[in-house]
Amino acid sequence: MTSDVSALSGTGVAGSATIHANLTAAGLYAHALRRGEGRLSADGAFMAVTGQHTGRSVQDKFVVDDPEVHDAIWWGKVNRPMPVDKFQAFTAKVRTWLGEKPELFTQDLYAGADPAHRIKVRLVTTNAWHAMFARNMFIRPAREELASFKPDYTILHAPEYEADPAVDGCRTSTLIALSFAARTICIAGTSYAGEIKKSIFTVMNWILPDRGVLPMHCSANLGKGGDTALFFGLSGTGKTTLSSDPERQLIGDDEHGWSDTGVFNFEGGCYAKVIKLSQEAEPQIWNASHRFGAVLENVVGDDYGSLDLDDNGLTENTRACYPIEFIPNTVQGGQAGKPRTVVMLTADAFGVLPPIAKLTAAQAMYHFLSGYTARVAGTEKGLGKEPQATFSTCFGAPFLPRHPEVYGKMLAERIAKDGAEVWLVNTGWTGGAYGTGKRMSIQHTRTLLRAALDGSLAQVEFETDAFFGLSIPKVVPGIPANVLNPRESWADKAAYDKQANHLVSLFEQNFETFAGAVSEDVKAAAIRAAA
C-alpha cells in the first residue's frame, strides 16, 4: 500500500486518496472483504455480484473519433463514434471523481505474452475485487519490473459513476469509451468486470495488424508433439472447455496473436462461463473455480458459501476468473509455435450442422467472416422458444476496431503460409433442433477433435453434404454414423430438410453483408440454396 503519486503516474488522476498499488491476491481479498464488496465461497473463491449489468453493455461502448484514426475505424453498430471534446470532458469528470475517493486500487499489468508485441496497462479502480479480477486476467510483471513501469494504456474504472446522456452524448448512465490517440479507456456505470478484459482485447485488435500480427478471439493449446491448435468460437460454443484438455497443454482460453514466429496468449488468466458446469465433464475448470484466488461473478451460493452452479437466478452468464496456472498442464510463458490445426466452433441449435467437417481454404475464410452460432432460450434473456442465429464476423465482431476484411485477409495469409488444416466443429444439437434433439455429446466432440489434431481424421473417407457443401467423415471409430451425418440422426427427414434450408437462407442473408469484400473463390464457397 502506498500514497505515492507515482502509482497514478500517467493516469491524470490526482487527489489525497490512499492508493493500494499492485497488491497480491491475499491483500486484495482482505480489502474486498473489509469493504463489503462480496463474500467467500466455502472453497475460498471471492464471490461478487455485479448488479444491473451481468454482461457487457454493447450499446454503451464508444470509440473516440480521433482524426488520426478516423479512416481506419470500422464505424457502425460495433464502433459508435464519440467526439473528442465529449471524451475529454467526460474523462476529466471521471478523473476528478476518482481523485475524491478515500481509497483507490491500482494494478500494473501486461497484455501479450510475447515481449515483442505486449503492451503495459495501468488500471485505476475503486474496488479491490475489480483489481483482483484484472490481476488474475492479465499478465503480472515480475516485482523488479514494477519500479520502472510506465503504462502504454490506462483504464479509468469508475463502476459507481453515472454518466449523463444529456451532457456526455451517451445512451444511458453507463459509458465505455476508448481513445486510441489518448491511449485511455474509461469505464463508468457498470460493475461487470468483463468490460475491463474486453477493452484491452479491443486495443490489441487495433495495435497488432500494423505489426503484421493477427489478433484472434480464440483459445489455443499445445500437443505432446509440439503441435499448436487454435479454437475460434463465440460464447457457449465450448471454446474454453475444449481447449482445457488434460491430454494437451493450455496456452490460453480466449485471446491470442498469430505472428511470424507462432502463437502467443494476450492474457495471464481465464474467464470461464460456469453455468451448469459439470465437475465430471470439466474437472479442470471446476477445480479452478473452487479455490482461493478465483473471482466468481454472479455465481449463487448458500449461506455457507457452497456454490450452486445450476442456479441462474442472477444471470445465465455466471463467470469464474482465475490465473491460468490454476489449470494443470499449461504452457509456461504463454507462447508456442505456428498452429497446425485451426478449429472453428459453432453451437448449432437448429441441429442441422455435422459434428465436424473439413474446410477448404476458401471455406475457412467464409466461415471465419460468417462467425455463426445459434442462441437459445435459457442461454440469453429475451429469446423465445425458437433458436436464433447469430453471426459475429471473425468470431469477435464486438471487439474489432478495424474492418473485418483486415482480419480475414490476415487469417487467409497465415493459413496458406503456415499450412494449417481447418475444421468446423458443431457442439450444438443433434437428432433435432433445440427442444426436440439433444446437445452433442462432449465425449463425441473430444473424440473427433483428437482425431483431427493427431492427423488421423484427415485420412478417412469423406462425403459432401447436400445443404452446406461441407466435407464430412463417413466413418470414425467410436462415433455413430448417424451422428456424423446429422440428417440421419433426425427421425423426420423432411423436418431436417426444412430446418437445413432455413439455416442456409440465414447464411445467404448474412453473406450479403461482406460479399463485396471477398475473393471469387470465397464467393464460390459460400453457402447457398440449391438452384
XYZ file of C-alpha atoms in Angstrom:
531
model
C 0.000 0.000 0.000
C 1.241 3.463 -0.840
C 0.103 7.052 -1.192
C 2.960 7.761 -3.574
C 1.616 9.690 -6.572
C 3.808 7.515 -8.834
C 1.139 4.805 -8.539
C -1.140 7.138 -10.513
C 1.504 8.356 -12.952
C 0.166 8.644 -16.470
C -3.480 8.331 -15.425
C -4.317 12.006 -14.897
C -5.876 11.149 -11.532
C -4.790 13.296 -8.592
C -6.034 13.507 -5.032
C -5.429 12.567 -1.425
C -6.702 9.033 -1.683
C -4.950 6.116 -0.074
C -3.597 4.120 -3.012
C -3.357 0.337 -2.817
C -0.852 -0.356 -5.561
C -0.131 -3.798 -7.012
C -1.397 -5.772 -4.047
C -1.315 -9.564 -4.216
C -4.432 -11.721 -4.168
C -4.331 -12.072 -0.377
C -4.157 -8.319 0.149
C -6.934 -7.637 -2.339
C -9.111 -10.323 -0.735
C -8.653 -8.688 2.658
C -9.631 -5.228 1.400
C -12.570 -6.545 -0.626
C -13.961 -8.298 2.439
C -13.295 -5.294 4.692
C -15.159 -3.061 2.253
C -18.100 -5.449 1.908
C -17.577 -5.918 -1.827
C -18.569 -9.584 -1.679
C -18.026 -12.782 0.284
C -16.058 -16.010 0.161
C -17.261 -19.334 -1.135
C -16.818 -22.421 1.013
C -13.671 -23.177 -1.002
C -12.171 -19.696 -0.675
C -13.126 -18.120 -4.004
C -14.296 -14.488 -3.913
C -17.959 -14.064 -4.849
C -19.040 -10.752 -6.381
C -22.453 -9.632 -7.605
C -22.448 -7.061 -10.393
C -25.974 -5.700 -10.002
C -27.836 -4.372 -13.010
C -25.169 -5.311 -15.544
C -24.412 -9.032 -15.719
C -22.846 -8.855 -19.179
C -21.190 -6.393 -21.500
C -23.112 -3.191 -22.311
C -22.558 -3.425 -26.058
C -24.693 -0.423 -26.967
C -22.905 1.791 -24.444
C -19.438 1.319 -25.924
C -17.911 4.201 -27.907
C -14.681 4.776 -29.813
C -13.360 8.313 -29.812
C -13.366 9.805 -33.302
C -9.766 10.995 -33.186
C -8.747 12.474 -36.572
C -5.594 10.348 -36.808
C -7.552 7.066 -36.623
C -10.858 8.023 -38.256
C -10.259 6.425 -41.664
C -9.128 3.074 -40.231
C -12.070 2.500 -37.857
C -14.967 0.184 -38.751
C -17.687 2.651 -37.803
C -21.222 1.408 -37.193
C -23.081 -0.586 -34.549
C -19.855 -2.018 -33.147
C -17.805 1.176 -33.058
C -20.004 4.158 -32.288
C -18.163 7.466 -32.662
C -17.659 9.796 -29.718
C -16.456 13.368 -30.345
C -13.043 14.183 -28.942
C -14.334 17.086 -26.869
C -17.050 14.940 -25.280
C -14.469 12.316 -24.337
C -12.100 14.868 -22.880
C -14.846 16.474 -20.804
C -16.151 13.117 -19.594
C -12.760 11.702 -18.606
C -11.938 14.936 -16.787
C -15.042 14.435 -14.631
C -14.218 10.795 -14.005
C -10.633 11.640 -13.041
C -11.901 14.227 -10.559
C -14.432 11.738 -9.183
C -11.756 9.065 -8.748
C -9.418 11.554 -7.071
C -12.072 12.355 -4.490
C -12.434 8.746 -3.353
C -10.860 7.919 0.045
C -9.011 4.926 -1.432
C -8.134 3.591 -4.869
C -6.657 0.338 -6.165
C -4.142 0.197 -8.992
C -2.621 -2.704 -10.890
C 0.226 -2.586 -13.406
C -0.062 -5.440 -15.877
C 0.946 -6.703 -19.321
C -1.236 -7.723 -22.230
C 0.655 -10.022 -24.594
C 2.900 -12.905 -23.599
C 5.330 -12.168 -26.435
C 7.596 -9.337 -25.215
C 7.917 -8.109 -28.802
C 4.193 -7.382 -29.004
C 2.989 -6.719 -25.460
C 1.556 -3.529 -24.040
C 1.706 -2.146 -20.494
C -1.645 -1.456 -18.836
C -2.374 0.515 -15.668
C -5.794 0.044 -14.069
C -7.205 2.560 -11.586
C -10.368 1.372 -9.846
C -12.450 1.996 -6.761
C -12.873 -1.688 -5.875
C -10.423 -4.285 -4.622
C -12.258 -7.127 -6.357
C -12.010 -5.437 -9.757
C -8.275 -5.022 -9.197
C -8.143 -8.722 -8.289
C -10.045 -9.595 -11.483
C -7.542 -7.647 -13.590
C -4.612 -9.187 -11.727
C -5.989 -12.650 -12.493
C -6.863 -11.829 -16.090
C -3.713 -10.148 -17.372
C -0.017 -10.962 -17.112
C 1.659 -9.985 -13.876
C 5.108 -8.379 -14.240
C 7.972 -9.544 -12.078
C 8.233 -7.404 -8.970
C 11.512 -5.858 -10.128
C 9.805 -4.653 -13.321
C 7.218 -2.601 -11.436
C 9.621 0.140 -10.316
C 10.148 1.362 -13.887
C 6.650 0.538 -15.172
C 5.225 3.217 -17.482
C 1.769 2.431 -18.916
C 1.053 2.374 -22.636
C -2.688 2.348 -21.917
C -4.656 3.465 -18.880
C -8.019 2.149 -17.706
C -10.050 4.582 -15.602
C -12.527 2.258 -13.919
C -15.400 4.038 -12.190
C -18.215 1.487 -11.846
C -20.288 3.627 -9.481
C -20.037 6.817 -11.557
C -23.107 7.589 -13.640
C -22.749 9.308 -16.976
C -25.279 11.951 -18.044
C -26.652 11.232 -21.528
C -27.748 14.849 -21.997
C -24.251 16.144 -21.276
C -21.934 13.296 -22.212
C -23.585 12.330 -25.500
C -24.127 8.714 -24.464
C -27.193 6.461 -24.394
C -27.547 5.694 -20.677
C -25.750 6.255 -17.381
C -23.320 3.541 -18.482
C -20.454 4.592 -20.736
C -17.417 2.689 -22.005
C -15.207 4.971 -24.083
C -11.890 4.166 -25.733
C -9.467 6.656 -27.283
C -6.618 5.177 -29.317
C -4.992 8.593 -29.606
C -5.109 9.298 -25.861
C -4.447 5.620 -25.069
C -7.141 5.793 -22.429
C -10.161 3.652 -21.634
C -12.906 4.977 -19.387
C -15.445 2.529 -17.938
C -18.316 4.036 -15.945
C -21.699 2.898 -14.683
C -21.149 -0.870 -14.803
C -19.591 -3.325 -12.362
C -19.383 -6.176 -14.874
C -15.660 -6.963 -14.891
C -15.659 -8.351 -18.421
C -15.588 -4.753 -19.677
C -12.010 -4.466 -18.370
C -10.888 -7.594 -20.164
C -12.565 -6.869 -23.492
C -11.479 -3.231 -23.636
C -7.850 -4.358 -23.734
C -8.701 -7.041 -26.304
C -10.087 -4.235 -28.483
C -6.803 -2.359 -28.048
C -4.803 -5.421 -29.141
C -7.092 -5.811 -32.155
C -6.180 -2.255 -33.068
C -2.430 -2.378 -32.489
C -1.326 -5.743 -33.832
C -2.399 -5.717 -37.517
C 0.019 -2.853 -38.162
C 2.760 -5.105 -36.783
C 1.820 -7.989 -39.086
C 0.309 -9.968 -36.197
C -3.209 -11.426 -36.433
C -5.187 -10.850 -33.213
C -7.741 -13.601 -32.616
C -10.732 -14.334 -30.404
C -9.745 -17.941 -29.842
C -8.350 -20.395 -27.335
C -5.159 -22.336 -28.013
C -3.385 -25.433 -26.782
C -0.295 -27.498 -27.479
C 0.031 -31.236 -28.142
C 2.757 -33.512 -26.839
C 4.353 -33.495 -30.285
C 4.640 -29.712 -30.255
C 1.601 -29.121 -32.470
C -0.371 -25.944 -31.776
C -4.143 -25.788 -32.227
C -6.485 -22.789 -32.281
C -10.170 -22.833 -31.291
C -12.347 -19.986 -32.577
C -15.856 -19.636 -31.192
C -18.418 -17.366 -29.590
C -19.676 -17.663 -26.013
C -21.327 -21.001 -25.315
C -19.646 -22.934 -28.136
C -17.104 -24.726 -25.940
C -14.003 -22.679 -26.669
C -12.798 -22.703 -23.065
C -13.955 -26.254 -22.333
C -12.414 -27.908 -25.387
C -9.073 -26.150 -25.111
C -8.765 -27.261 -21.471
C -7.843 -30.797 -22.480
C -5.910 -32.928 -19.953
C -4.014 -34.513 -22.869
C -2.749 -31.159 -24.163
C -1.130 -28.076 -22.625
C -3.277 -24.961 -22.464
C -1.759 -21.817 -23.995
C -4.807 -19.666 -23.265
C -8.600 -19.786 -23.302
C -9.735 -16.691 -25.196
C -7.343 -14.217 -26.869
C -4.195 -14.832 -28.925
C -1.915 -13.391 -31.552
C -0.514 -15.275 -34.585
C 2.856 -13.869 -35.612
C 5.683 -14.935 -37.899
C 7.146 -16.945 -35.040
C 3.994 -18.578 -33.677
C 1.083 -18.088 -31.288
C 1.030 -16.137 -28.019
C -1.598 -15.536 -25.353
C -2.723 -11.978 -24.643
C -3.691 -12.859 -21.092
C -2.480 -14.480 -17.918
C -5.811 -15.860 -16.807
C -9.096 -17.471 -17.820
C -12.665 -16.145 -17.741
C -14.880 -19.211 -17.926
C -18.649 -19.370 -18.146
C -19.699 -21.696 -15.320
C -23.470 -22.032 -15.544
C -24.284 -25.749 -15.207
C -20.559 -26.519 -15.044
C -20.001 -30.236 -14.504
C -17.230 -31.485 -12.242
C -17.215 -34.758 -14.150
C -17.161 -33.311 -17.680
C -14.992 -30.251 -16.992
C -12.876 -31.047 -13.910
C -10.097 -28.553 -14.658
C -12.385 -25.519 -14.850
C -14.487 -26.798 -11.931
C -11.444 -27.168 -9.688
C -10.038 -23.773 -10.715
C -13.348 -22.150 -9.769
C -13.441 -23.750 -6.324
C -10.310 -22.365 -4.678
C -8.703 -19.309 -3.123
C -7.660 -16.772 -5.737
C -10.575 -17.280 -8.107
C -13.104 -14.479 -8.613
C -16.713 -15.556 -9.206
C -19.176 -13.202 -10.844
C -22.894 -13.615 -10.122
C -22.484 -17.233 -9.001
C -25.117 -18.246 -6.450
C -24.191 -19.878 -3.141
C -25.963 -20.758 0.092
C -25.356 -19.180 3.498
C -22.289 -21.381 3.954
C -20.773 -20.424 0.626
C -21.487 -23.746 -1.081
C -21.918 -22.976 -4.769
C -24.926 -23.897 -6.891
C -23.598 -23.693 -10.435
C -27.007 -24.656 -11.843
C -28.687 -21.580 -10.335
C -29.274 -18.870 -12.945
C -31.188 -16.626 -10.565
C -28.823 -13.707 -11.178
C -27.887 -14.453 -14.790
C -27.095 -17.232 -17.223
C -23.736 -15.501 -17.691
C -22.135 -16.688 -14.450
C -18.348 -16.481 -14.628
C -15.162 -17.622 -12.931
C -11.923 -15.702 -13.370
C -8.669 -17.316 -12.283
C -4.937 -17.236 -13.124
C -4.078 -19.597 -15.949
C -1.744 -21.553 -13.671
C -4.863 -22.806 -11.852
C -5.297 -25.091 -14.869
C -2.838 -28.005 -14.699
C -0.579 -28.604 -17.664
C -0.358 -25.089 -19.102
C 2.331 -23.713 -21.391
C 4.623 -21.603 -19.252
C 5.243 -18.240 -20.830
C 2.065 -18.400 -22.934
C 3.855 -18.895 -26.277
C 4.041 -21.749 -28.778
C 4.870 -22.453 -32.411
C 2.798 -21.901 -35.530
C -0.598 -23.653 -35.498
C -1.027 -26.932 -37.358
C -4.787 -27.084 -36.749
C -7.470 -24.382 -36.708
C -10.901 -25.266 -35.302
C -13.961 -23.077 -35.811
C -16.640 -23.858 -33.230
C -20.377 -23.347 -33.515
C -23.266 -24.389 -31.283
C -25.931 -25.016 -33.924
C -29.248 -25.009 -32.082
C -31.067 -25.795 -35.346
C -29.484 -29.251 -35.137
C -28.529 -29.500 -38.814
C -24.754 -28.988 -38.981
C -22.425 -32.008 -38.700
C -20.301 -32.501 -35.573
C -17.156 -31.992 -37.657
C -16.298 -31.012 -41.228
C -13.037 -30.376 -43.045
C -12.836 -26.928 -44.640
C -11.013 -25.787 -47.741
C -9.056 -22.525 -47.563
C -11.951 -20.659 -49.190
C -14.493 -22.237 -46.842
C -12.297 -21.328 -43.883
C -12.334 -17.675 -44.918
C -16.098 -17.819 -45.470
C -16.858 -19.341 -42.058
C -14.400 -17.008 -40.312
C -16.177 -13.976 -41.745
C -19.570 -15.547 -41.004
C -18.821 -16.384 -37.358
C -22.010 -18.393 -36.943
C -23.610 -19.845 -33.845
C -27.201 -20.003 -32.555
C -28.610 -18.765 -29.275
C -31.500 -20.401 -27.473
C -33.804 -19.520 -24.606
C -32.015 -20.434 -21.415
C -28.661 -19.079 -22.568
C -29.705 -15.479 -23.225
C -32.527 -13.341 -21.861
C -35.267 -12.178 -24.188
C -35.140 -15.134 -26.578
C -38.209 -17.168 -27.485
C -38.565 -20.902 -27.893
C -37.029 -20.982 -31.367
C -33.248 -20.865 -31.986
C -31.859 -17.514 -33.058
C -28.950 -17.432 -35.472
C -26.050 -15.185 -34.524
C -23.354 -14.115 -36.966
C -20.358 -12.378 -35.403
C -17.705 -11.766 -38.032
C -14.271 -13.141 -37.187
C -15.936 -14.749 -34.143
C -15.483 -11.457 -32.335
C -17.261 -8.533 -34.030
C -17.825 -6.514 -30.819
C -14.071 -6.213 -30.324
C -12.940 -5.316 -33.855
C -11.990 -1.660 -34.296
C -10.833 -2.283 -37.880
C -12.835 -3.538 -40.852
C -13.385 -7.332 -40.709
C -11.685 -7.793 -44.080
C -8.394 -6.746 -42.460
C -8.508 -9.731 -40.111
C -9.992 -12.094 -42.694
C -7.221 -11.400 -45.174
C -4.576 -11.885 -42.474
C -6.089 -15.246 -41.454
C -6.124 -16.467 -45.064
C -2.484 -15.458 -45.473
C -1.460 -17.145 -42.201
C -3.246 -20.409 -43.042
C -1.682 -20.509 -46.504
C 1.802 -19.601 -45.278
C 1.884 -21.983 -42.306
C -0.131 -24.823 -43.886
C -2.722 -25.235 -41.138
C -5.682 -27.595 -41.552
C -9.086 -26.083 -40.741
C -12.114 -27.842 -39.249
C -15.659 -26.706 -38.492
C -16.953 -28.307 -35.274
C -20.577 -28.199 -34.115
C -21.051 -28.530 -30.340
C -24.779 -27.777 -30.613
C -27.742 -30.050 -31.143
C -28.189 -33.393 -32.887
C -31.239 -35.521 -33.674
C -33.430 -32.425 -33.851
C -33.427 -28.735 -33.096
C -33.284 -27.280 -29.588
C -36.320 -28.582 -27.699
C -36.517 -31.809 -29.714
C -32.965 -33.034 -30.187
C -30.194 -33.286 -27.627
C -26.910 -31.488 -27.077
C -23.944 -33.040 -28.831
C -22.049 -35.422 -26.550
C -18.876 -33.760 -25.297
C -17.233 -37.193 -25.413
C -18.052 -37.451 -29.135
C -16.730 -33.937 -29.712
C -13.481 -34.673 -27.896
C -13.019 -37.939 -29.822
C -13.480 -36.162 -33.158
C -11.212 -33.299 -32.138
C -8.423 -35.615 -31.042
C -8.625 -37.425 -34.375
C -8.406 -34.085 -36.175
C -5.497 -32.935 -34.025
C -3.425 -36.099 -34.412
C -3.945 -36.092 -38.183
C -5.816 -39.397 -38.396
C -9.178 -37.830 -39.263
C -7.822 -36.282 -42.431
C -7.063 -39.795 -43.729
C -10.631 -41.196 -43.595
C -13.158 -41.193 -46.433
C -15.315 -38.067 -46.709
C -18.632 -37.182 -48.321
C -20.169 -33.808 -49.159
C -23.453 -32.915 -47.525
C -26.197 -31.666 -49.820
C -27.125 -28.483 -47.977
C -23.956 -26.776 -46.754
C -21.317 -28.186 -49.096
C -19.344 -29.454 -46.117
C -16.924 -32.361 -46.316
C -17.867 -34.771 -43.512
C -16.200 -38.047 -42.496
C -18.125 -41.239 -43.305
C -16.705 -43.455 -40.554
C -14.856 -42.541 -37.350
C -14.148 -45.179 -34.657
C -16.294 -44.598 -31.589
C -18.760 -42.246 -33.308
C -22.181 -43.498 -34.504
C -22.722 -42.996 -38.231
C -25.997 -41.142 -37.633
C -24.099 -38.598 -35.539
C -21.529 -37.916 -38.259
C -24.286 -37.252 -40.800
C -26.830 -35.071 -38.988
C -29.713 -35.819 -41.357
C -29.532 -39.472 -40.362
C -29.984 -38.558 -36.695
C -33.404 -36.985 -37.364
C -36.426 -39.309 -37.250
C -38.284 -36.905 -39.536
C -36.084 -36.384 -42.601
C -38.486 -33.850 -44.144
C -38.256 -31.778 -40.958
C -34.462 -31.877 -41.203
C -34.588 -30.715 -44.837
C -36.858 -27.817 -43.916
C -34.661 -26.755 -40.989
C -31.464 -27.077 -43.049
C -32.920 -24.954 -45.845
C -33.914 -22.349 -43.275
C -30.359 -22.124 -41.931
C -28.986 -21.970 -45.483
C -31.188 -18.941 -46.130
C -29.835 -17.251 -42.993
C -26.257 -17.860 -44.175
C -27.205 -16.361 -47.546
C -28.632 -13.232 -45.939
C -25.577 -12.728 -43.763
C -23.183 -13.288 -46.675
C -24.566 -10.179 -48.365
C -23.005 -8.084 -45.588
C -19.454 -8.991 -46.674
C -19.806 -10.484 -50.181
C -18.394 -7.402 -51.873
C -15.097 -7.604 -49.986
C -14.069 -11.212 -50.638
C -12.346 -13.049 -53.492
C -14.099 -15.117 -56.150
C -13.058 -18.417 -54.557
C -14.641 -17.382 -51.250
C -17.802 -16.345 -53.072
C -17.858 -19.766 -54.724
C -17.522 -21.441 -51.313
C -20.446 -19.506 -49.831
C -23.448 -21.483 -48.577
C -26.397 -21.028 -50.932
C -29.728 -22.690 -51.515
C -29.822 -25.165 -54.388
C -30.915 -23.528 -57.628
